[in-house]
Short mmCIF file of C-alpha atoms in Angstrom, two decimals:
data_model
loop_
_atom_site.label_atom_id
_atom_site.label_comp_id
_atom_site.label_asym_id
_atom_site.label_seq_id
_atom_site.Cartn_x
_atom_site.Cartn_y
_atom_site.Cartn_z
CA MET A 1 40.02 4.83 17.49
CA ASP A 2 39.65 6.75 13.99
CA TYR A 3 38.74 4.11 12.30
CA ILE A 4 36.22 3.19 14.34
CA MET A 5 34.99 6.08 13.95
CA HIS A 6 35.26 5.83 10.74
CA LEU A 7 32.99 2.84 10.56
CA SER A 8 30.17 4.11 12.78
CA VAL A 9 30.39 7.56 10.97
CA LEU A 10 29.74 4.27 7.61
CA VAL A 11 27.31 2.06 9.77
CA GLY A 12 25.67 6.00 10.34
CA VAL A 13 25.23 7.13 7.36
CA TYR A 14 23.73 3.48 6.02
CA ALA A 15 21.59 3.73 8.49
CA ILE A 16 19.96 6.83 7.49
CA LEU A 17 19.38 5.29 3.76
CA GLY A 18 18.56 1.75 5.22
CA LEU A 19 15.56 3.81 7.53
CA SER A 20 14.60 5.66 4.23
CA LEU A 21 14.33 3.07 1.60
CA ASN A 22 12.81 0.78 4.81
CA LEU A 23 9.62 3.30 4.04
CA VAL A 24 9.00 3.14 0.33
CA VAL A 25 10.51 -1.46 0.36
CA GLY A 26 9.23 -2.07 4.20
CA TYR A 27 6.29 -0.29 4.91
CA SER A 28 4.89 0.35 1.31
CA GLY A 29 6.28 -2.80 -0.99
CA LEU A 30 7.62 -0.37 -3.22
CA LEU A 31 10.97 -2.46 -4.70
CA SER A 32 12.77 0.74 -5.28
CA LEU A 33 16.34 1.05 -6.93
CA ALA A 34 16.85 4.59 -7.32
CA HIS A 35 17.74 5.55 -4.14
CA ALA A 36 21.43 5.96 -4.48
CA ALA A 37 19.87 8.39 -7.87
CA PHE A 38 18.24 10.33 -4.42
CA TYR A 39 21.53 10.60 -2.28
CA GLY A 40 23.81 11.55 -5.16
CA VAL A 41 21.49 14.07 -5.06
CA GLY A 42 21.66 15.08 -1.83
CA ALA A 43 25.91 14.43 -2.03
CA TYR A 44 26.38 16.42 -4.56
CA GLY A 45 23.80 19.08 -3.71
CA SER A 46 25.67 20.12 -1.08
CA ALA A 47 28.66 19.97 -2.05
CA ILE A 48 28.27 22.34 -5.05
CA LEU A 49 26.43 24.76 -3.00
CA MET A 50 28.58 25.00 -0.05
CA LYS A 51 32.01 24.65 -2.24
CA ASP A 52 30.82 27.05 -5.46
CA PHE A 53 28.69 29.14 -3.93
CA GLY A 54 29.36 29.45 0.05
CA PHE A 55 26.06 27.98 1.20
CA SER A 56 27.10 27.10 4.59
CA PHE A 57 26.99 23.32 5.98
CA LEU A 58 23.81 24.05 7.34
CA SER A 59 21.97 25.87 4.67
CA ALA A 60 23.70 23.80 2.23
CA VAL A 61 21.40 20.74 4.25
CA VAL A 62 18.55 21.82 4.07
CA LEU A 63 18.09 23.43 0.43
CA SER A 64 19.81 19.97 -1.19
CA VAL A 65 17.74 17.52 0.68
CA LEU A 66 14.32 20.29 -0.61
CA ILE A 67 16.13 19.69 -4.48
CA THR A 68 16.57 15.93 -3.64
CA MET A 69 12.81 16.02 -2.58
CA ALA A 70 11.91 17.22 -5.74
CA VAL A 71 13.73 15.48 -7.95
CA GLY A 72 11.40 13.08 -5.77
CA VAL A 73 8.51 14.51 -7.12
CA LEU A 74 9.18 14.17 -10.43
CA ILE A 75 9.87 10.46 -10.38
CA GLY A 76 8.28 9.00 -7.63
CA LEU A 77 5.11 10.46 -10.45
CA VAL A 78 6.70 8.87 -13.62
CA LEU A 79 6.91 5.71 -10.94
CA SER A 80 3.25 5.77 -9.39
CA LYS A 81 2.22 4.51 -12.97
CA PHE A 82 3.87 1.33 -12.70
CA ASP A 83 3.28 -1.18 -9.79
CA GLY A 84 5.24 -4.73 -9.46
CA ASP A 85 8.16 -5.33 -11.30
CA TYR A 86 7.44 -2.60 -13.37
CA TYR A 87 8.08 -0.68 -10.58
CA ALA A 88 11.55 -1.94 -9.89
CA LEU A 89 12.90 -1.99 -13.08
CA ALA A 90 11.72 1.79 -13.85
CA SER A 91 13.56 2.96 -10.57
CA LEU A 92 16.26 1.02 -11.50
CA GLY A 93 16.06 2.93 -14.94
CA PHE A 94 16.35 6.72 -12.84
CA SER A 95 19.01 5.54 -10.93
CA VAL A 96 21.09 4.23 -14.10
CA ILE A 97 19.38 8.10 -15.30
CA ALA A 98 20.97 10.04 -12.31
CA PHE A 99 24.26 8.56 -12.27
CA GLY A 100 24.95 8.60 -16.26
CA VAL A 101 23.91 12.87 -15.39
CA PHE A 102 26.55 12.75 -12.43
CA LEU A 103 28.72 11.41 -15.01
CA ASN A 104 28.66 13.41 -17.86
CA TRP A 105 27.52 17.00 -16.89
CA ARG A 106 30.63 17.49 -16.13
CA ASP A 107 30.24 22.51 -15.72
CA LEU A 108 28.16 21.08 -12.99
CA THR A 109 29.42 18.09 -11.35
CA ASN A 110 33.40 17.36 -13.04
CA GLY A 111 31.69 14.11 -13.76
CA ALA A 112 33.95 11.05 -13.51
CA PHE A 113 36.48 13.29 -11.50
CA GLY A 114 34.84 14.17 -9.52
CA ILE A 115 34.48 17.45 -6.13
CA PHE A 116 36.96 17.32 -4.29
CA GLY A 117 38.24 19.40 -1.15
CA ILE A 118 34.26 19.19 0.05
CA PRO A 119 33.96 21.76 3.38
CA LYS A 120 33.71 19.47 6.62
CA PRO A 121 30.19 20.78 8.77
CA GLU A 122 30.39 24.25 10.88
CA ILE A 123 27.27 24.64 12.71
CA PHE A 124 27.08 27.81 15.24
CA GLY A 125 31.06 28.30 15.03
CA TYR A 126 32.30 24.52 15.36
CA LYS A 127 33.75 22.31 13.28
CA PHE A 128 33.15 18.70 13.50
CA LEU A 129 36.29 17.16 11.50
CA ALA A 130 36.61 13.76 10.91
CA GLY A 131 36.36 11.36 14.35
CA GLU A 132 34.65 11.13 17.14
CA PRO A 133 32.98 15.03 17.02
CA TYR A 134 31.37 13.30 13.28
CA ALA A 135 30.29 10.01 14.63
CA PHE A 136 27.97 12.69 17.27
CA LEU A 137 26.98 14.60 14.30
CA VAL A 138 26.16 11.90 12.63
CA LEU A 139 24.80 10.09 15.42
CA LEU A 140 22.44 12.92 15.88
CA ALA A 141 21.55 12.89 12.08
CA VAL A 142 19.94 8.96 12.84
CA ILE A 143 18.57 9.50 16.16
CA PHE A 144 16.65 12.87 14.31
CA THR A 145 15.71 10.42 10.80
CA PHE A 146 14.29 7.65 13.13
CA LEU A 147 11.83 9.66 15.16
CA ILE A 148 11.33 10.98 11.20
CA CYS A 149 10.57 7.37 9.87
CA TYR A 150 8.62 6.41 13.73
CA PHE A 151 6.42 9.21 13.55
CA VAL A 152 5.85 8.69 10.05
CA VAL A 153 4.79 4.72 10.82
CA ASN A 154 2.66 5.21 13.55
CA SER A 155 0.67 7.66 11.95
CA SER A 156 -1.99 7.18 10.53
CA PHE A 157 -0.31 7.79 7.47
CA GLY A 158 1.91 5.11 7.98
CA ARG A 159 -1.27 2.51 8.68
CA VAL A 160 -2.25 3.59 4.86
CA LEU A 161 1.27 2.75 3.56
CA LYS A 162 1.12 -0.42 5.61
CA ALA A 163 -2.29 -1.57 3.32
CA ILE A 164 -1.32 -0.21 0.45
CA ARG A 165 2.10 -2.93 0.73
CA GLU A 166 -1.58 -5.62 1.34
CA ASP A 167 -3.33 -4.68 -0.97
CA GLU A 168 -4.23 -1.40 -2.98
CA LYS A 169 -6.77 -2.50 -4.88
CA ALA A 170 -9.07 -3.50 -1.99
CA LEU A 171 -7.52 0.20 -0.31
CA GLN A 172 -8.43 2.36 -3.31
CA VAL A 173 -12.53 1.03 -2.52
CA PHE A 174 -12.61 3.14 0.37
CA GLY A 175 -12.22 6.01 -1.85
CA TYR A 176 -8.80 6.77 -1.03
CA LYS A 177 -5.94 8.12 -3.68
CA THR A 178 -2.96 5.82 -2.75
CA THR A 179 -1.29 7.59 -5.73
CA LEU A 180 -1.21 10.20 -3.53
CA TYR A 181 0.32 8.34 -0.58
CA LYS A 182 3.09 6.49 -2.25
CA LEU A 183 4.37 9.88 -4.17
CA ALA A 184 4.46 11.66 -0.30
CA VAL A 185 5.90 8.43 1.34
CA PHE A 186 8.53 8.60 -1.60
CA VAL A 187 9.27 12.14 -1.20
CA ILE A 188 9.86 11.92 2.25
CA SER A 189 12.17 9.00 1.67
CA ALA A 190 14.09 10.84 -1.22
CA GLY A 191 15.00 13.61 1.32
CA LEU A 192 15.98 11.84 3.82
CA ALA A 193 18.19 9.56 1.18
CA GLY A 194 19.31 13.24 -0.26
CA PHE A 195 19.51 13.96 3.82
CA ALA A 196 22.16 11.68 4.08
CA GLY A 197 23.93 12.27 1.07
CA THR A 198 24.52 15.64 2.74
CA LEU A 199 26.39 14.05 5.40
CA TYR A 200 28.54 11.47 3.74
CA GLY A 201 30.27 13.90 0.85
CA SER A 202 30.69 16.44 3.74
CA TYR A 203 32.62 13.06 5.61
CA ILE A 204 34.58 12.64 2.71
CA SER A 205 35.79 15.24 1.80
CA PHE A 206 35.13 13.55 -1.60
CA ILE A 207 32.97 12.69 -4.15
CA ASP A 208 32.34 11.41 -8.06
CA PRO A 209 29.41 9.25 -9.65
CA GLY A 210 30.85 5.48 -8.63
CA GLY A 211 29.57 6.55 -4.75
CA PHE A 212 26.41 6.83 -6.41
CA ASP A 213 25.77 4.08 -8.62
CA ASP A 214 22.35 1.45 -9.22
CA LEU A 215 25.27 -1.58 -7.26
CA VAL A 216 24.83 1.67 -4.33
CA SER A 217 21.08 1.39 -5.07
CA VAL A 218 20.83 -2.89 -4.82
CA ASN A 219 23.02 -2.14 -2.07
CA LEU A 220 20.66 -0.20 0.39
CA ILE A 221 18.13 -2.70 -1.24
CA VAL A 222 20.63 -5.53 1.15
CA VAL A 223 20.78 -3.16 3.56
CA VAL A 224 17.04 -3.06 4.24
CA ILE A 225 16.24 -6.46 3.34
CA LEU A 226 19.15 -8.27 5.77
CA GLY A 227 17.91 -6.12 8.75
CA GLY A 228 13.97 -6.69 8.58
CA LEU A 229 11.65 -6.05 6.05
CA ALA A 230 8.92 -3.01 8.27
CA SER A 231 11.35 -2.55 10.47
CA LEU A 232 12.86 0.17 12.08
CA ASN A 233 15.79 -1.37 13.99
CA GLY A 234 16.05 -3.79 11.59
CA SER A 235 17.32 -1.52 10.01
CA LEU A 236 20.01 -0.03 11.83
CA LEU A 237 20.81 -3.40 12.24
CA GLY A 238 21.40 -4.42 8.27
CA ALA A 239 23.67 -1.19 8.10
CA ALA A 240 25.94 -2.57 10.69
CA PHE A 241 26.49 -5.65 8.98
CA PHE A 242 27.18 -4.38 5.81
CA VAL A 243 29.46 -2.43 6.74
CA LEU A 244 30.94 -4.93 9.26
CA LEU A 245 30.67 -8.09 8.06
CA PRO A 246 32.91 -6.75 5.50
CA GLU A 247 34.95 -5.77 8.31
CA LEU A 248 35.03 -8.55 10.41
CA LEU A 249 36.08 -10.98 8.29
CA ARG A 250 39.46 -8.75 7.43
CA PHE A 251 40.67 -10.13 10.53
CA VAL A 252 39.73 -13.77 10.12
CA GLY A 253 43.50 -14.84 9.16
CA MET A 254 43.30 -15.18 5.71
CA PRO A 255 46.14 -14.79 3.32
CA ASP A 256 46.07 -11.75 1.50
CA SER A 257 46.22 -12.28 -2.31
CA ILE A 258 42.51 -13.70 -1.28
CA THR A 259 41.53 -11.80 1.07
CA GLY A 260 38.87 -8.52 -1.06
CA GLN A 261 37.80 -11.74 -3.01
CA MET A 262 36.52 -14.14 -0.24
CA ARG A 263 35.50 -11.69 2.10
CA GLN A 264 32.82 -10.79 0.15
CA MET A 265 32.74 -14.45 -1.20
CA ILE A 266 31.57 -15.24 2.68
CA TYR A 267 29.30 -12.01 2.71
CA GLY A 268 27.83 -13.22 -0.18
CA LEU A 269 26.98 -16.50 0.54
CA GLY A 270 25.79 -14.92 4.07
CA LEU A 271 23.49 -13.11 2.17
CA ILE A 272 22.18 -15.68 0.10
CA ALA A 273 21.35 -17.81 3.42
CA LEU A 274 19.74 -15.64 4.38
CA MET A 275 17.33 -15.28 1.50
CA MET A 276 16.30 -19.44 2.12
CA TYR A 277 15.37 -19.18 5.64
CA ARG A 278 15.01 -15.87 6.33
CA PRO A 279 13.66 -13.72 3.94
CA GLN A 280 12.02 -11.05 5.62
CA GLY A 281 15.08 -10.76 7.54
CA ILE A 282 16.72 -10.50 11.29
CA LEU A 283 14.26 -8.47 12.27
CA GLY A 284 11.73 -8.13 9.76
CA LYS A 285 7.94 -8.28 10.37
CA PHE A 286 6.56 -8.59 5.81
CA ARG A 287 8.64 -10.45 3.12
CA LEU A 288 8.72 -9.51 0.03
CA MET B 1 -46.09 3.77 0.13
CA ASN B 2 -43.13 4.08 -2.88
CA LYS B 3 -39.38 3.48 -1.72
CA GLU B 4 -36.62 6.08 -3.58
CA ILE B 5 -34.98 4.12 -6.37
CA LEU B 6 -31.16 4.55 -4.97
CA LEU B 7 -28.57 2.62 -7.82
CA GLN B 8 -30.12 1.36 -11.40
CA LEU B 9 -28.05 0.73 -13.76
CA LYS B 10 -29.93 1.08 -17.17
CA GLY B 11 -29.44 -0.59 -20.68
CA MET B 12 -25.89 -1.31 -19.27
CA ASN B 13 -23.32 -2.22 -21.72
CA ALA B 14 -19.94 -2.93 -19.77
CA GLY B 15 -16.40 -3.92 -19.40
CA TYR B 16 -12.67 -4.12 -18.72
CA GLY B 17 -10.06 -3.34 -22.28
CA GLY B 18 -13.07 -2.98 -25.17
CA LEU B 19 -14.05 -6.00 -23.88
CA ARG B 20 -17.81 -6.18 -23.66
CA ILE B 21 -18.78 -8.93 -19.94
CA LEU B 22 -22.28 -6.89 -19.76
CA HIS B 23 -24.79 -7.08 -22.63
CA ASP B 24 -28.16 -3.80 -21.73
CA VAL B 25 -28.16 -4.70 -18.31
CA ASN B 26 -31.20 -2.99 -16.62
CA ILE B 27 -31.03 -3.63 -12.60
CA GLN B 28 -32.09 -1.57 -9.89
CA VAL B 29 -32.27 -1.57 -5.70
CA ASP B 30 -34.65 0.82 -4.14
CA GLU B 31 -34.23 1.99 -1.10
CA GLY B 32 -33.94 -0.72 2.13
CA GLU B 33 -34.12 -3.55 0.12
CA VAL B 34 -31.63 -6.65 -0.59
CA VAL B 35 -31.15 -7.61 -3.29
CA ALA B 36 -29.88 -10.50 -4.93
CA ILE B 37 -27.24 -11.02 -8.78
CA MET B 38 -27.50 -14.67 -8.65
CA GLY B 39 -26.23 -16.83 -12.22
CA PRO B 40 -23.62 -20.02 -12.93
CA ASN B 41 -19.35 -18.46 -13.13
CA GLY B 42 -18.87 -15.86 -15.75
CA ALA B 43 -22.26 -14.09 -15.43
CA GLY B 44 -21.07 -10.69 -14.99
CA LYS B 45 -22.33 -11.00 -11.14
CA SER B 46 -19.23 -8.83 -10.09
CA THR B 47 -19.17 -6.40 -13.00
CA VAL B 48 -22.19 -5.26 -11.75
CA LEU B 49 -21.45 -4.49 -8.43
CA LYS B 50 -17.68 -3.20 -10.26
CA THR B 51 -20.26 -1.43 -12.39
CA PHE B 52 -21.51 0.24 -9.62
CA PHE B 53 -19.13 1.18 -8.02
CA GLY B 54 -17.09 2.40 -11.55
CA MET B 55 -14.53 -0.54 -11.99
CA THR B 56 -15.48 -1.35 -14.99
CA GLU B 57 -15.50 0.32 -18.57
CA ILE B 58 -18.98 1.53 -19.43
CA GLN B 59 -19.24 1.20 -22.94
CA SER B 60 -22.75 2.57 -23.26
CA GLY B 61 -26.11 2.95 -20.96
CA SER B 62 -25.58 4.74 -17.57
CA VAL B 63 -25.53 4.40 -14.23
CA LYS B 64 -27.93 6.45 -11.68
CA TRP B 65 -28.30 7.69 -7.90
CA ARG B 66 -31.82 9.06 -6.78
CA ASP B 67 -31.79 9.47 -10.11
CA LYS B 68 -30.06 11.59 -11.25
CA LYS B 69 -27.51 10.03 -14.37
CA ILE B 70 -23.61 9.49 -12.95
CA ASP B 71 -19.76 8.73 -13.73
CA PRO B 72 -18.70 6.77 -10.94
CA VAL B 73 -15.36 6.65 -9.71
CA PRO B 74 -14.49 5.15 -6.48
CA HIS B 75 -13.34 8.05 -3.92
CA GLU B 76 -16.24 9.82 -5.51
CA VAL B 77 -18.98 7.13 -5.22
CA VAL B 78 -17.96 6.22 -1.45
CA ARG B 79 -18.82 10.12 -0.75
CA MET B 80 -22.01 9.63 -1.75
CA GLY B 81 -22.71 6.65 0.13
CA VAL B 82 -21.93 3.32 -1.89
CA SER B 83 -19.94 0.49 0.32
CA TYR B 84 -18.39 -2.33 -2.16
CA VAL B 85 -17.18 -5.53 -0.08
CA PRO B 86 -14.85 -6.79 -2.74
CA GLN B 87 -14.75 -11.17 -3.34
CA GLY B 88 -12.53 -12.58 -0.73
CA ARG B 89 -12.45 -10.86 2.40
CA ARG B 90 -9.19 -8.72 1.49
CA VAL B 91 -8.85 -7.30 4.83
CA PHE B 92 -5.32 -6.54 5.70
CA ARG B 93 -3.50 -9.20 7.62
CA TYR B 94 -0.90 -7.34 8.70
CA LEU B 95 -3.08 -4.63 10.72
CA THR B 96 -5.52 -5.13 13.84
CA VAL B 97 -8.98 -5.23 13.60
CA GLU B 98 -9.46 -1.90 14.84
CA GLU B 99 -7.22 -0.31 12.30
CA ASN B 100 -8.79 -1.99 9.65
CA LEU B 101 -12.49 -0.41 10.40
CA GLU B 102 -10.39 2.90 10.95
CA ILE B 103 -9.21 1.98 7.27
CA GLY B 104 -12.58 1.89 5.67
CA ALA B 105 -13.67 5.00 8.01
CA TYR B 106 -11.51 6.73 5.92
CA VAL B 107 -14.08 9.18 4.81
CA VAL B 108 -15.17 9.95 7.76
CA LYS B 109 -13.00 13.31 9.31
CA ASP B 110 -14.14 12.90 12.34
CA LYS B 111 -11.96 11.16 14.95
CA LYS B 112 -14.99 11.19 17.76
CA GLU B 113 -17.63 10.07 15.50
CA VAL B 114 -14.53 6.91 14.11
CA ARG B 115 -14.27 5.74 17.93
CA ARG B 116 -18.07 5.48 17.95
CA ARG B 117 -19.11 3.64 14.70
CA ILE B 118 -16.30 0.76 15.43
CA GLU B 119 -17.57 0.59 18.50
CA GLU B 120 -21.71 0.64 16.45
CA VAL B 121 -20.38 -1.44 14.69
CA MET B 122 -18.22 -4.16 17.13
CA ASP B 123 -22.45 -4.32 19.16
CA ILE B 124 -23.17 -6.00 15.55
CA PHE B 125 -20.03 -8.35 15.61
CA PRO B 126 -19.86 -9.39 19.10
CA ASP B 127 -16.52 -11.64 17.96
CA LEU B 128 -14.89 -8.73 16.16
CA LYS B 129 -14.78 -7.00 19.56
CA ALA B 130 -12.80 -9.80 21.56
CA LYS B 131 -10.00 -9.36 19.64
CA ARG B 132 -10.04 -5.69 18.63
CA LYS B 133 -6.84 -5.28 19.01
CA GLU B 134 -5.94 -9.09 16.85
CA LYS B 135 -3.59 -8.60 13.77
CA SER B 136 -6.60 -9.62 11.28
CA VAL B 137 -4.54 -12.32 10.18
CA ASN B 138 -4.90 -14.80 12.77
CA LEU B 139 -8.59 -14.50 13.27
CA SER B 140 -11.15 -17.48 11.18
CA GLY B 141 -12.75 -17.58 8.13
CA GLY B 142 -15.21 -16.58 8.98
CA GLN B 143 -14.31 -13.76 11.38
CA GLN B 144 -12.48 -12.41 7.93
CA GLN B 145 -15.58 -11.87 6.26
CA MET B 146 -17.28 -11.10 9.54
CA LEU B 147 -14.75 -8.11 9.51
CA ALA B 148 -15.16 -6.89 5.70
CA ILE B 149 -19.00 -7.09 5.79
CA ALA B 150 -18.08 -4.09 9.23
CA ARG B 151 -15.20 -2.20 7.60
CA GLY B 152 -17.55 -2.02 4.78
CA LEU B 153 -20.35 -0.81 6.91
CA MET B 154 -17.68 2.05 8.98
CA THR B 155 -18.58 5.17 6.07
CA ASP B 156 -22.38 4.45 7.16
CA PRO B 157 -23.46 3.64 3.61
CA HIS B 158 -26.87 3.91 2.41
CA ILE B 159 -25.96 0.97 -0.02
CA LEU B 160 -24.33 -2.01 1.49
CA LEU B 161 -22.39 -4.23 -2.13
CA LEU B 162 -21.14 -7.20 -1.17
CA ASP B 163 -19.68 -9.99 -3.65
CA GLU B 164 -20.13 -13.23 -2.93
CA PRO B 165 -19.33 -13.05 0.98
CA THR B 166 -20.44 -16.94 1.83
CA LEU B 167 -16.90 -18.07 -0.45
CA GLY B 168 -15.05 -20.92 1.35
CA LEU B 169 -17.06 -20.40 4.13
CA SER B 170 -18.78 -23.38 5.42
CA PRO B 171 -22.80 -24.39 5.84
CA LYS B 172 -23.00 -23.20 10.05
CA LEU B 173 -21.10 -19.88 9.13
CA VAL B 174 -23.88 -18.90 5.65
CA LYS B 175 -26.03 -18.61 7.63
CA THR B 176 -23.90 -16.72 10.75
CA VAL B 177 -23.37 -14.39 6.90
CA PHE B 178 -26.92 -14.32 5.63
CA ALA B 179 -28.64 -13.66 9.28
CA LYS B 180 -26.08 -10.38 10.23
CA ILE B 181 -26.51 -9.01 6.27
CA LYS B 182 -30.44 -9.37 7.16
CA GLU B 183 -30.20 -7.56 10.82
CA ILE B 184 -27.70 -4.47 9.52
CA ASN B 185 -30.50 -4.09 7.17
CA GLU B 186 -33.25 -3.91 9.04
CA ARG B 187 -31.15 -2.30 11.99
CA ARG B 188 -30.55 0.61 9.71
CA ASN B 189 -32.40 0.32 6.96
CA MET B 190 -29.06 -0.36 4.67
CA ALA B 191 -30.67 -1.61 1.10
CA VAL B 192 -28.28 -4.50 0.17
CA VAL B 193 -26.16 -5.77 -2.84
CA ILE B 194 -25.57 -9.68 -2.33
CA VAL B 195 -23.26 -11.43 -5.50
CA GLU B 196 -23.49 -15.09 -5.09
CA HIS B 197 -23.46 -18.29 -7.22
CA ASN B 198 -26.29 -20.17 -6.37
CA LEU B 199 -27.17 -19.82 -2.58
CA LYS B 200 -31.32 -20.77 -2.10
CA SER B 201 -30.83 -20.18 1.31
CA LEU B 202 -30.31 -16.54 0.26
CA LEU B 203 -33.88 -16.19 -1.32
CA GLY B 204 -34.61 -16.44 2.62
CA ILE B 205 -33.33 -12.92 3.22
CA VAL B 206 -34.25 -11.43 0.04
CA ASP B 207 -36.85 -9.11 -1.19
CA ARG B 208 -35.85 -9.70 -5.09
CA ALA B 209 -33.37 -11.85 -7.21
CA TYR B 210 -31.97 -10.67 -10.49
CA VAL B 211 -29.97 -13.78 -12.51
CA LEU B 212 -27.15 -13.75 -15.16
CA ASP B 213 -26.22 -15.10 -18.39
CA HIS B 214 -23.95 -14.62 -20.08
CA GLY B 215 -23.67 -10.79 -19.39
CA LYS B 216 -27.45 -10.88 -19.50
CA VAL B 217 -30.00 -10.66 -17.36
CA VAL B 218 -32.35 -13.77 -18.36
CA ILE B 219 -34.92 -13.35 -14.77
CA GLU B 220 -35.94 -10.31 -13.00
CA ASP B 221 -38.18 -11.92 -9.67
CA THR B 222 -39.26 -11.49 -5.95
CA ALA B 223 -37.22 -14.21 -4.08
CA GLU B 224 -40.34 -16.24 -2.76
CA SER B 225 -41.36 -17.09 -6.48
CA LEU B 226 -37.93 -17.56 -7.09
CA ALA B 227 -37.61 -20.00 -4.83
CA SER B 228 -40.86 -21.90 -5.52
CA SER B 229 -39.73 -22.16 -9.18
CA ASP B 230 -36.96 -24.18 -10.85
CA ALA B 231 -35.76 -21.77 -12.63
CA LEU B 232 -32.59 -21.32 -11.34
CA GLU B 233 -31.69 -24.50 -11.99
CA ARG B 234 -32.62 -24.26 -15.46
CA VAL B 235 -30.39 -22.05 -16.17
CA PHE B 236 -27.74 -22.82 -13.73
CA LEU B 237 -27.72 -26.35 -16.07
CA GLY B 238 -28.65 -24.42 -19.40
CA THR B 239 -31.74 -24.78 -20.47
CA TYR B 240 -33.81 -21.88 -19.16
CA ASN B 241 -33.38 -19.81 -22.84
CA LYS B 242 -34.69 -24.05 -24.36
CA ARG B 243 -37.20 -24.69 -22.31
CA LYS B 244 -38.99 -20.35 -21.11
#
């Protein structure tokens, strides 16, 4: 049961990351590889605030999300000068920089040793320990994130994002300052990724830079594309596939010595097949 | 009665990234008139519209709106009452017809007014009314062009700039599009500038025409006069300056 709850929490965290990244990649057509940076800022922010400054879980979450959004404004302003492949490369650059900061700002992040003993969330006197309580908390967080994303994509703001994805130049003809829209969705997405980071840090109780490197950004793109671009349900499905598929492959009965490698290979081949036959993802409505 | 001059390019030298496309171009559009800008490929026709709309680099010369010099920037030009329908339709394919029209009404903040204008343009284009909830990717080429023009009308502009509105359409649809443009011009007393390649049939709906060649205005004439001469053909054959 603990194993299932553990996987549920991970699926939930990845679902929040997938939903938030889909706003930028799927709905706005901006291939951002900076998401791990925001995930990390949220995780480190709340860990430091709770552990070193004695903040409560809720206030640490709110403050870290705000910090992540502020970082999102800075990065988004720079990224607004790019588009297409250059956008992806520049955003990857930020992911690398963030990893460098997590690794080298030892006074704040404890460098490669990471931060231990991050407290479990306590809300109105109730402590959310690992297992069912934490899975329930993450479920609430996923619902909250889903509702925010649903509201964003179904509003007139969301309609403009979809139009940006299709033809940004044509949109400018009607007087839209598209840079502001792109920045706004990037910051919302960053804040939600930071939120996922706070949940992850408190759950695992330990974070280190390796959990937020550029490979994580690539994995999150995989979650979004796997489930489906411009589909919120797709992000939930993508997160479930991403976390659970490798776990399911544990039970196929391969010799222990090759299970790990085979799991990665089968997973990789599955992704290649998906890209060949359904590039918009399982539930996707749009292809990059 | 003298009509007010709406939009003017005076001594315009403009282009992109240091490259000069327009050379000393003088063009004016009066209130309520339909003006054609014609010429062979690479003559600078679309650049004229983009310059009106602030999408080129102005090297020298001026743009005037109602006789006042302006520095055109797209989001400000839209608010002044200029609407631009770019080449190639460029409708948002995964948005519905109605959503496309709403996008076109960005500068209109009153939601009731947006609804009213949607109904108004739907009356002009009944084909769109029947497909209002359909994604525009499902519309035919002609319907997409109608949608592009309808979207340009959502700001209720004083002047509509159309860049090759009949590109890729069958002759029958070309006729329909031209008829709609004339209808809009007459119903709303809206000035229209149409960039077209070489369609003599266009001269049937315009008041005046400018013919460009190599970035220069080589002919400025009334539609009737241009239709009855061979000047347009000579520009396209490259013999206009030689026999002029």
